[in-house]
PDB file of C-alpha atoms in Angstrom:
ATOM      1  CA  UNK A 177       0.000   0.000   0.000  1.00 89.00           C
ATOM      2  CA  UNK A 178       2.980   2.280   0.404  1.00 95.00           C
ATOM      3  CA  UNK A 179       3.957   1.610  -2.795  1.00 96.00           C
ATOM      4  CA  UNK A 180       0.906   2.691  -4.221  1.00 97.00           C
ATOM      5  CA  UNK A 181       0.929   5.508  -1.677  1.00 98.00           C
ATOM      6  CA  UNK A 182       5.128   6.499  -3.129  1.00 97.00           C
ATOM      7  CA  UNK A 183       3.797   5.656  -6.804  1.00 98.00           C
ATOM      8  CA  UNK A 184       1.441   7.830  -6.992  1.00 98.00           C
ATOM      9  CA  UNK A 185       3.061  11.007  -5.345  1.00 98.00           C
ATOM     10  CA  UNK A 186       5.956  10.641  -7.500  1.00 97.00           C
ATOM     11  CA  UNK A 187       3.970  10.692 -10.660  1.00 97.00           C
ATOM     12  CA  UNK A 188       2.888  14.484  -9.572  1.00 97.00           C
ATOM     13  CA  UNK A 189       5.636  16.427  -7.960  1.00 97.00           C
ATOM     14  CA  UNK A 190       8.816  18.506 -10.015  1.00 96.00           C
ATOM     15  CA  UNK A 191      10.715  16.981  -6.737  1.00 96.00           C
ATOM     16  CA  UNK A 192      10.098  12.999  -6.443  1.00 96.00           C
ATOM     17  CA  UNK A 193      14.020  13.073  -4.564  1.00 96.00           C
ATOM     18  CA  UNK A 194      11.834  15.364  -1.683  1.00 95.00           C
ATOM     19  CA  UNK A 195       9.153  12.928  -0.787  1.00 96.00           C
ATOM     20  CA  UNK A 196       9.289  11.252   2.454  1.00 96.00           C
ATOM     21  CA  UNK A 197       6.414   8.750   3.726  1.00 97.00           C
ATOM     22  CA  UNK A 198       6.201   8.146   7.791  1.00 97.00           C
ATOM     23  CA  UNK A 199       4.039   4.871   8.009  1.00 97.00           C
ATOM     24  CA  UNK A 200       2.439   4.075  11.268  1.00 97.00           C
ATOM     25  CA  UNK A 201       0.627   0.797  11.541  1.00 94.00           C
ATOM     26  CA  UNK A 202      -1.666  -0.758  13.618  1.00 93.00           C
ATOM     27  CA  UNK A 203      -3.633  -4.170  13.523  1.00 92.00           C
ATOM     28  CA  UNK A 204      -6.342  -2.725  11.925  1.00 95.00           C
ATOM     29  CA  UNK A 205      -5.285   0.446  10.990  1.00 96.00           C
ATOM     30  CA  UNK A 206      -2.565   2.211   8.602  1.00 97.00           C
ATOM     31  CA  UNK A 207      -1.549   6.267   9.188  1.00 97.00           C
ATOM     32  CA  UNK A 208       0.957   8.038   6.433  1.00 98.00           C
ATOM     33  CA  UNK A 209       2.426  11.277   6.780  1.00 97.00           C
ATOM     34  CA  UNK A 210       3.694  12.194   3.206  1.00 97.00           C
ATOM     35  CA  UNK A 211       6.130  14.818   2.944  1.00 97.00           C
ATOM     36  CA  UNK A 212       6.847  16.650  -0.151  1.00 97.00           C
ATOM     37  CA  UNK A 213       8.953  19.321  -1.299  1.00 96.00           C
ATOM     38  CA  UNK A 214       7.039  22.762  -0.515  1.00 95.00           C
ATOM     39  CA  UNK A 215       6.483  23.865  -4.137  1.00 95.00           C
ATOM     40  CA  UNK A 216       4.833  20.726  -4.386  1.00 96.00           C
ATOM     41  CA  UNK A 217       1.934  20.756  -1.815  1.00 96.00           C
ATOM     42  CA  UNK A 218      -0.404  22.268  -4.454  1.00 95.00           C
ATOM     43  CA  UNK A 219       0.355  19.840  -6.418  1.00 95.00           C
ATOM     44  CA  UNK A 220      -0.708  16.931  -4.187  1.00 96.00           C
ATOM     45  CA  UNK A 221      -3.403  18.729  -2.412  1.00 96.00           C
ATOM     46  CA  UNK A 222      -4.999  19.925  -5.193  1.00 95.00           C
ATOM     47  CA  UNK A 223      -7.975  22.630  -6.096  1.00 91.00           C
ATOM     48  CA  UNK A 224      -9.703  22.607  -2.972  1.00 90.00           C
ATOM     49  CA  UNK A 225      -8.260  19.841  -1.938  1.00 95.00           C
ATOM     50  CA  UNK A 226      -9.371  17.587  -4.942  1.00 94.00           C
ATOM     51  CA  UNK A 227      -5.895  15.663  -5.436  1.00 97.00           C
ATOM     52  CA  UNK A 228      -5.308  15.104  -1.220  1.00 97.00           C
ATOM     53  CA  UNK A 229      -8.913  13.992  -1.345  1.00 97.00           C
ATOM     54  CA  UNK A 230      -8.885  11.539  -4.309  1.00 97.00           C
ATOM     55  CA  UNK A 231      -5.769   9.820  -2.910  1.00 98.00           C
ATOM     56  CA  UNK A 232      -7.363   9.883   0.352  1.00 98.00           C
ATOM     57  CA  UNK A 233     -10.188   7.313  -0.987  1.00 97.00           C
ATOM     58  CA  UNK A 234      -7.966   5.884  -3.486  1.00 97.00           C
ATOM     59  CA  UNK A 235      -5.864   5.019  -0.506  1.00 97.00           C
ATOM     60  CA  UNK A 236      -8.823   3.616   1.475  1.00 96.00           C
ATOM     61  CA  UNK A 237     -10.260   1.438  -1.449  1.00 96.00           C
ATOM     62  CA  UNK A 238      -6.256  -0.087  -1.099  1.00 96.00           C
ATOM     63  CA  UNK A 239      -6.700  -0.656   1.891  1.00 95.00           C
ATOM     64  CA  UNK A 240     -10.096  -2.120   2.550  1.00 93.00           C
ATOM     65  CA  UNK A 241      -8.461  -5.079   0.217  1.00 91.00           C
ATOM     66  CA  UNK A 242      -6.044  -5.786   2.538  1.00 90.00           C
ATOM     67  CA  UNK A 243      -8.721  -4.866   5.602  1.00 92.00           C
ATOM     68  CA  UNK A 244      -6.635  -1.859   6.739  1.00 94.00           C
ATOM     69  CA  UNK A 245      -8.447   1.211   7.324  1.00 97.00           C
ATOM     70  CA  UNK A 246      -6.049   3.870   6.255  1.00 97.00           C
ATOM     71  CA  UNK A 247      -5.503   7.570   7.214  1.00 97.00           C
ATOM     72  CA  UNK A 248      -3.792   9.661   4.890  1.00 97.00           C
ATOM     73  CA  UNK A 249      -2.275  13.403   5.640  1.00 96.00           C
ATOM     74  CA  UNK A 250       0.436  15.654   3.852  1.00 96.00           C
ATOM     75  CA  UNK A 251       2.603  17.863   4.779  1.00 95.00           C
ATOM     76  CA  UNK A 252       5.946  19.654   3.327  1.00 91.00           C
ATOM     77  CA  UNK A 253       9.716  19.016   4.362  1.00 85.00           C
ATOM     78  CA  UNK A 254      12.103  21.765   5.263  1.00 70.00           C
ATOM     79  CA  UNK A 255      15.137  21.989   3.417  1.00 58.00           C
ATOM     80  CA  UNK A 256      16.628  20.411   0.728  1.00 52.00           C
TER      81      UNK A 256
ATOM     82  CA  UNK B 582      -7.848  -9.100 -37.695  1.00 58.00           C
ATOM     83  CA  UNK B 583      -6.592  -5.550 -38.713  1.00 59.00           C
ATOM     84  CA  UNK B 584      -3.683  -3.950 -37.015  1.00 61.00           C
ATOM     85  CA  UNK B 585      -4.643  -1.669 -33.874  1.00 68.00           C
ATOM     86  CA  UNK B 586      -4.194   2.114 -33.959  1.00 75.00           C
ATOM     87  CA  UNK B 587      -1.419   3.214 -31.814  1.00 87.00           C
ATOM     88  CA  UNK B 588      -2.358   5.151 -29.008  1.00 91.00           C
ATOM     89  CA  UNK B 589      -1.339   8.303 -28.736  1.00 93.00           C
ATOM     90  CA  UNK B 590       1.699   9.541 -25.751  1.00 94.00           C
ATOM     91  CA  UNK B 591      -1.291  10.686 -23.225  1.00 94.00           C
ATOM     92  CA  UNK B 592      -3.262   7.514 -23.943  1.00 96.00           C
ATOM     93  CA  UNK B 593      -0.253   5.527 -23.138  1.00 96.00           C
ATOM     94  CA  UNK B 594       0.689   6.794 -20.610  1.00 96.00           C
ATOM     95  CA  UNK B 595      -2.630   7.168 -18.820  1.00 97.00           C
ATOM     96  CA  UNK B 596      -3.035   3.520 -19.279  1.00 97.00           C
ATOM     97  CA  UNK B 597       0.302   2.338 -17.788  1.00 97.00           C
ATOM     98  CA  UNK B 598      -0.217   4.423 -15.216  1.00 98.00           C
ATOM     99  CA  UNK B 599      -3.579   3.173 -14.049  1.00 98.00           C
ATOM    100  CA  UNK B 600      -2.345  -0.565 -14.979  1.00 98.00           C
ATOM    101  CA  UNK B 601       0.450   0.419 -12.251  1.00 97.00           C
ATOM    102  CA  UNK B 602      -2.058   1.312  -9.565  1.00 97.00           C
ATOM    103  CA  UNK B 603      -3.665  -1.555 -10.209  1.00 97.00           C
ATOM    104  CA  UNK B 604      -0.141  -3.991  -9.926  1.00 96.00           C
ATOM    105  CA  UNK B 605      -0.084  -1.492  -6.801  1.00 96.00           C
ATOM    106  CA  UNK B 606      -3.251  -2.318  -4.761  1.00 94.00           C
ATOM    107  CA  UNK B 607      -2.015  -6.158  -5.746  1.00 93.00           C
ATOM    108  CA  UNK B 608      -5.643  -6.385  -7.590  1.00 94.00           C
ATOM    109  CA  UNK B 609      -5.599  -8.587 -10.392  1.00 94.00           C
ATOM    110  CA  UNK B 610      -6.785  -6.426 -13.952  1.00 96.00           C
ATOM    111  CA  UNK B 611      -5.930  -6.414 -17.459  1.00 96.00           C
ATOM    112  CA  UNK B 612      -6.711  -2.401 -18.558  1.00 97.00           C
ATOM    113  CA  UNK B 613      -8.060  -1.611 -22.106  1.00 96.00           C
ATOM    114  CA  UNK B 614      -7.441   1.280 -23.899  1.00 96.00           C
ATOM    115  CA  UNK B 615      -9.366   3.343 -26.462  1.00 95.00           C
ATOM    116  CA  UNK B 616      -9.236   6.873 -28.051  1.00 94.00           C
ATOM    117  CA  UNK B 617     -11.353   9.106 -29.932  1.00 93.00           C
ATOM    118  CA  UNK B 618     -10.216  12.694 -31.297  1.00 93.00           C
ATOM    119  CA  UNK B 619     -11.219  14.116 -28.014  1.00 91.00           C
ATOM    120  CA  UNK B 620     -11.493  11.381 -25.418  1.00 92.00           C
ATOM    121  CA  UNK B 621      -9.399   8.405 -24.235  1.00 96.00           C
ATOM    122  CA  UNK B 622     -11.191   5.738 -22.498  1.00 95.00           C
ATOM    123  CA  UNK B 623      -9.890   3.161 -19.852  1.00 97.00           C
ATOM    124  CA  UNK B 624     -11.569  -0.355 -19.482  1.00 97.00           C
ATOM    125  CA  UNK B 625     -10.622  -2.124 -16.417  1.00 97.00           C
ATOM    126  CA  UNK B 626     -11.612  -5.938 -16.691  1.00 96.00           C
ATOM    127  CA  UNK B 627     -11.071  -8.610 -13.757  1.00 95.00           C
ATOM    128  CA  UNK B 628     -12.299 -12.147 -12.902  1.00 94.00           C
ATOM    129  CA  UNK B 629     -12.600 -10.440  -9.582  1.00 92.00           C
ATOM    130  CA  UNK B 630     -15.708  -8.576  -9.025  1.00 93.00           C
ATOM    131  CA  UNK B 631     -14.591  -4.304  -9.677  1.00 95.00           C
ATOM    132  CA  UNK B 632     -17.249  -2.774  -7.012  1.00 94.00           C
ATOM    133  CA  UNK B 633     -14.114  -2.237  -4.788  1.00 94.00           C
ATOM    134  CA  UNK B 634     -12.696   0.130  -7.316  1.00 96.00           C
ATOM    135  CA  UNK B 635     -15.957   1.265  -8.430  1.00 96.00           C
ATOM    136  CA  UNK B 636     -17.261   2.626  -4.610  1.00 95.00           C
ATOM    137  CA  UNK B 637     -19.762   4.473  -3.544  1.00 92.00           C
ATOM    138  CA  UNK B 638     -21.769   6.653  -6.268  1.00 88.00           C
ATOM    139  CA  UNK B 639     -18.406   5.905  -8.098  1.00 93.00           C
ATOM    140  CA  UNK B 640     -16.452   7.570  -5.754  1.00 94.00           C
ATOM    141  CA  UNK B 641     -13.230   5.260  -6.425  1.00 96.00           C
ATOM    142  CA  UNK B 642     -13.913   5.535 -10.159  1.00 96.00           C
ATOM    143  CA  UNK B 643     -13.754   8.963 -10.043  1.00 95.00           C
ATOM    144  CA  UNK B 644     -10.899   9.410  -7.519  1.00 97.00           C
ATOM    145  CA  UNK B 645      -8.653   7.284 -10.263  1.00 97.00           C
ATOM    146  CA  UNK B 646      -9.758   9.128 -12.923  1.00 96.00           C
ATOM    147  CA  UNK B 647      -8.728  12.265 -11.106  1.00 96.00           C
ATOM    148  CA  UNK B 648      -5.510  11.630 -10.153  1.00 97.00           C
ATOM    149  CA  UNK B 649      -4.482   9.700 -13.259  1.00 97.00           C
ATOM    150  CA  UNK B 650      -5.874  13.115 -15.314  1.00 95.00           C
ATOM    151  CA  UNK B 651      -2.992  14.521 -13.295  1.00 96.00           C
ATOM    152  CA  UNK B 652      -0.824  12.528 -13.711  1.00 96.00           C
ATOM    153  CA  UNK B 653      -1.194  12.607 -17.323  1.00 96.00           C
ATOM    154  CA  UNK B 654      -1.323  16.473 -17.132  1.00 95.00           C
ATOM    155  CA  UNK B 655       2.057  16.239 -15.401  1.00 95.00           C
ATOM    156  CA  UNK B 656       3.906  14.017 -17.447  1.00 94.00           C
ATOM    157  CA  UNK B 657       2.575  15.918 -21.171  1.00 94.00           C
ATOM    158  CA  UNK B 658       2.753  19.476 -19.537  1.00 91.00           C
ATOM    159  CA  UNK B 659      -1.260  19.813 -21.459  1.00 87.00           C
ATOM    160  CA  UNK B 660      -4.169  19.549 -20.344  1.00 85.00           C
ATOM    161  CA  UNK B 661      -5.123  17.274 -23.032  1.00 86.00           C
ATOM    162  CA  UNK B 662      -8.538  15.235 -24.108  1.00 92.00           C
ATOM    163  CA  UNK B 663     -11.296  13.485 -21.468  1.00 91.00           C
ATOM    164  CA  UNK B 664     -10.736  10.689 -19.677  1.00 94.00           C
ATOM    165  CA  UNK B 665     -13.103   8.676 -18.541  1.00 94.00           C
ATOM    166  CA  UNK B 666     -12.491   4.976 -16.771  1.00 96.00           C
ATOM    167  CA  UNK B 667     -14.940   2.678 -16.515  1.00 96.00           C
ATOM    168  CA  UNK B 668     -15.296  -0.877 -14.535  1.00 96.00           C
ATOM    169  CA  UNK B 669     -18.615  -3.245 -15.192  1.00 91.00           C
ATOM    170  CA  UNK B 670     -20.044  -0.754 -17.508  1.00 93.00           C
ATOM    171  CA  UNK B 671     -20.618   1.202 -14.387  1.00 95.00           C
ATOM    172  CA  UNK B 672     -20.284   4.422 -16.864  1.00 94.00           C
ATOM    173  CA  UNK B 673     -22.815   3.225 -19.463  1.00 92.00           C
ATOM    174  CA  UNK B 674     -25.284   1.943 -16.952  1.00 95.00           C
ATOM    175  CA  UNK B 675     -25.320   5.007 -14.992  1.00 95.00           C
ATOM    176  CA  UNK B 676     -25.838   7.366 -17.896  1.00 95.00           C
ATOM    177  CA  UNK B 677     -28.628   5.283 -19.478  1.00 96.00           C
ATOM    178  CA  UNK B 678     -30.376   5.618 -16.089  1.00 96.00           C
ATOM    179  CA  UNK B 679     -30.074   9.412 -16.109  1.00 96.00           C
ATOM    180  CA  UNK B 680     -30.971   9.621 -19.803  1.00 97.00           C
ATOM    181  CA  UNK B 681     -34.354   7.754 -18.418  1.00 97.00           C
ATOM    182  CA  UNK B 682     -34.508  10.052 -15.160  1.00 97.00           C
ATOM    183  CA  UNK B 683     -34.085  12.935 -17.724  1.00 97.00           C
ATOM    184  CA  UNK B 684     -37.043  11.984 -20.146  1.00 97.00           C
ATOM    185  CA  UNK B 685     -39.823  11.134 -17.246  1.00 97.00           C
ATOM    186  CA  UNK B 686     -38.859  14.314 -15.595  1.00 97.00           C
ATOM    187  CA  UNK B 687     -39.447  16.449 -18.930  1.00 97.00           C
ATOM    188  CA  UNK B 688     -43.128  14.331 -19.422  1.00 97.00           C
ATOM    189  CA  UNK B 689     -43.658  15.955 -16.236  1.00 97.00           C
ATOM    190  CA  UNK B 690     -42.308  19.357 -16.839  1.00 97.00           C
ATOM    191  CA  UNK B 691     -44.608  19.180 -19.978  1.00 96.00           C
ATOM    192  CA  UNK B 692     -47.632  17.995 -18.060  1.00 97.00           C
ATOM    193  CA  UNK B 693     -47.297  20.767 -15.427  1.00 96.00           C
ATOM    194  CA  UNK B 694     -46.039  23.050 -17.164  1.00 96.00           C
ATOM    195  CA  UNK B 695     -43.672  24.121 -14.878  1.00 96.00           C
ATOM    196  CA  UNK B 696     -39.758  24.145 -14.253  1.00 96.00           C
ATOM    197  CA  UNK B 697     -38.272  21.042 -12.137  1.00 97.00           C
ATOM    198  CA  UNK B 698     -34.909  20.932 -10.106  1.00 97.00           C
ATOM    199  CA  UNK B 699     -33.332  18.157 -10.150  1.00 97.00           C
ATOM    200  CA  UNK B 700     -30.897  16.565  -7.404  1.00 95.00           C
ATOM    201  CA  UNK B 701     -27.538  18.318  -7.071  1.00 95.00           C
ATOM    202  CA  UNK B 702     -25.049  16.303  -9.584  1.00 94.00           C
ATOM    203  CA  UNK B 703     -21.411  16.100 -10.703  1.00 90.00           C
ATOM    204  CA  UNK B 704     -20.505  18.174 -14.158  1.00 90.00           C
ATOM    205  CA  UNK B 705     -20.467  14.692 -16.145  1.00 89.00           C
ATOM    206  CA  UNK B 706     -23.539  13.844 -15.018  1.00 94.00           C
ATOM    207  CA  UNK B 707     -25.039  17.422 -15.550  1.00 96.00           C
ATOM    208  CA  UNK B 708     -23.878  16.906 -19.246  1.00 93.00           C
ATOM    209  CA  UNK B 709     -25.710  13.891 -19.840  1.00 95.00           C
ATOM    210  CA  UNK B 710     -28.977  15.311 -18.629  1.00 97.00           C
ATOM    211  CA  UNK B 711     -28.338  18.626 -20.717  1.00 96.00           C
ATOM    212  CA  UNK B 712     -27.758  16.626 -23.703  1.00 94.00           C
ATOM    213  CA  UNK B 713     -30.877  14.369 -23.757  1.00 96.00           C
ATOM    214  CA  UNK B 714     -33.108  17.648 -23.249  1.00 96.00           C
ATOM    215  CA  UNK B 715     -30.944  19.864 -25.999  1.00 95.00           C
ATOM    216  CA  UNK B 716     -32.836  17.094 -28.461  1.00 95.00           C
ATOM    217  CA  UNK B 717     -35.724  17.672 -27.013  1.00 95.00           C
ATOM    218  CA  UNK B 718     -37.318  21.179 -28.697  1.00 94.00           C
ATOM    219  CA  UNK B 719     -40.054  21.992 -26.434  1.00 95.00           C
ATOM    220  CA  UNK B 720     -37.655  22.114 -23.398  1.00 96.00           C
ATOM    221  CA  UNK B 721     -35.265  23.722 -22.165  1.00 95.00           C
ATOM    222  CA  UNK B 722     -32.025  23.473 -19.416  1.00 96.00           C
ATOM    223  CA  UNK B 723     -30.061  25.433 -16.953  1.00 95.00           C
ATOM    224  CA  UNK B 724     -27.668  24.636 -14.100  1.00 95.00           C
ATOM    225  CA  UNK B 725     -27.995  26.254 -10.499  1.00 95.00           C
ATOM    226  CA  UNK B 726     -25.753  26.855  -7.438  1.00 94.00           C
ATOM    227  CA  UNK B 727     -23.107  25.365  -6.964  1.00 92.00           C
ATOM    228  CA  UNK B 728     -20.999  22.937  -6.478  1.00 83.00           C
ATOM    229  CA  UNK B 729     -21.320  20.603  -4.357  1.00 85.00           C
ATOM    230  CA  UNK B 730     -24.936  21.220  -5.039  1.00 94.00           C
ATOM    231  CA  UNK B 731     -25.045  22.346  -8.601  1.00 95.00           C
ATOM    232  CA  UNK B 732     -28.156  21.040 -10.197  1.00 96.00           C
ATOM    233  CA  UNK B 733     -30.012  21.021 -13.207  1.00 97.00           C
ATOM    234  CA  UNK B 734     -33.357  23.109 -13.727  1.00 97.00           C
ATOM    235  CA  UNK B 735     -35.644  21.631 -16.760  1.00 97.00           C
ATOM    236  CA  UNK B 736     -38.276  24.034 -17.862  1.00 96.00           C
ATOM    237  CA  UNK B 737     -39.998  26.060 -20.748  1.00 95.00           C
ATOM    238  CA  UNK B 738     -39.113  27.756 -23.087  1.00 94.00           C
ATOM    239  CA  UNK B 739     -38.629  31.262 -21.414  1.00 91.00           C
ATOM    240  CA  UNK B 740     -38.433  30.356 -18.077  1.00 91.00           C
ATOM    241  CA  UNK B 741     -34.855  30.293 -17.667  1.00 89.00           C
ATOM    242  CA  UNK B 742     -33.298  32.944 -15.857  1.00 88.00           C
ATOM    243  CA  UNK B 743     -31.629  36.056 -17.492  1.00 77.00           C
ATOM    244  CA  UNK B 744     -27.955  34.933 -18.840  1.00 68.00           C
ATOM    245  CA  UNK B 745     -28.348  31.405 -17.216  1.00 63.00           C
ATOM    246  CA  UNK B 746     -25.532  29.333 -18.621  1.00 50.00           C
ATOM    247  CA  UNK B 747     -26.351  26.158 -20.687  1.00 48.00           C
TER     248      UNK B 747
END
């Protein structure tokens, strides 16, 4: 599900080298924190929040195969 | 058997990346691709059964189509043609029923003569009601609000409002 998760962040950011996905998991449950680049949080997050949502429930459909339930939330590194 | 049309870079690409997703999830899928002048459209077929990708009121279907639009939009740098992806003929099914919805509510319309709202609905779905009444030429269409709860208005013939768009 990470994969998925890493797959389909890198196929919209200009900075794929910034991402960074913190994976929490429970027995039941999955939490990511993904970190991108900060020119790239429009990207992910999207026109109100269209992008962030879609792989939100993109995300959950992954996981509801695998009978995770999955919490998704994004947030931009400092840095390079 | 003649020899298939090549699909074009955005076609391509649109359909590796949503065979990807699929090899992703671990959900076993062949994807189909086909392309008109202005549209590209993605078949996902399974032995499995697809209502897992499919969701509520589509609401996988359309989350994949989404975010493979950007991708696509990413990787070409264009915004390119529509992309629709359909599962179980989910698309088809659902726009016959609205193209049914759409005629009894225009007997009505005709019967009362007055305008009828109908439920708040996405832009493609707004399209295919507006299109079944634009044959119609005793009727007329407008949308109202917005979104979330955008909705078509089927009246008259001078009872839409001043500069309402189509």
């Amino acid at each position: 599900m990470k994969g998925l998760l890493e797959y389909l962040v890198t196929s919209l950011v200009d900075h794929p080298e910034a991402i960074q996905i913190r994976e929490t998991e429970g027995q039941k449950n999955v939490a990511y924190i993904v970190f991108v680049d900060q020119e790239d949080m429009g990207k992910v997050i999207g026109k109100s929040g269209r992008t962030a949502n879609a792989l939100r429930v993109l995300m959950r459909a992954a996981g509801g195969l695998h009978d995770k339930a999955i919490w998704v939330d994004f947030n931009f590194s400092r840095g390079r | 058997m003649t020899e298939p049309t090549p699909l074009t870079e955005e076609a391509q690409i649109a359909k590796d990346a949503l065979a990807r997703m699929l090899a992703e999830m671990e959900f076993p899928a062949e994807v189909d691709a086909s392309e008109t002048t202005d549209q590209v459209l993605l078949t996902i077929t399974s032995a499995q059964p697809l209502g897992v990708l499919i969701g509520k009121n589509a609401q996988t279907l359309n989350a994949i189509e989404l975010v493979l639009k950007q991708i696509v939009q990413h990787k070409t740098h264009s915004y390119g043609k529509h992309l629709q992806v359909d599962a179980e003929g989910y698309r088809e099914d659902h726009a016959q029923h609205l193209r049914e919805l759409a005629a009894d509510v225009a007997d009505r319309v005709r019967e009362n003569q007055e305008a009828i709202e109908l439920e708040p609905m996405n832009a493609r779905d707004r399209r295919t009601v507006h299109m079944v009444i634009q044959e119609m030429d005793d009727l007329r269409t407008y949308s109202a609000g917005e979104d979330p709860y955008r909705h078509i208005v089927i009246c008259l013939p001078g009872q839409e409002p001043e500069g309402a768009r189509e």
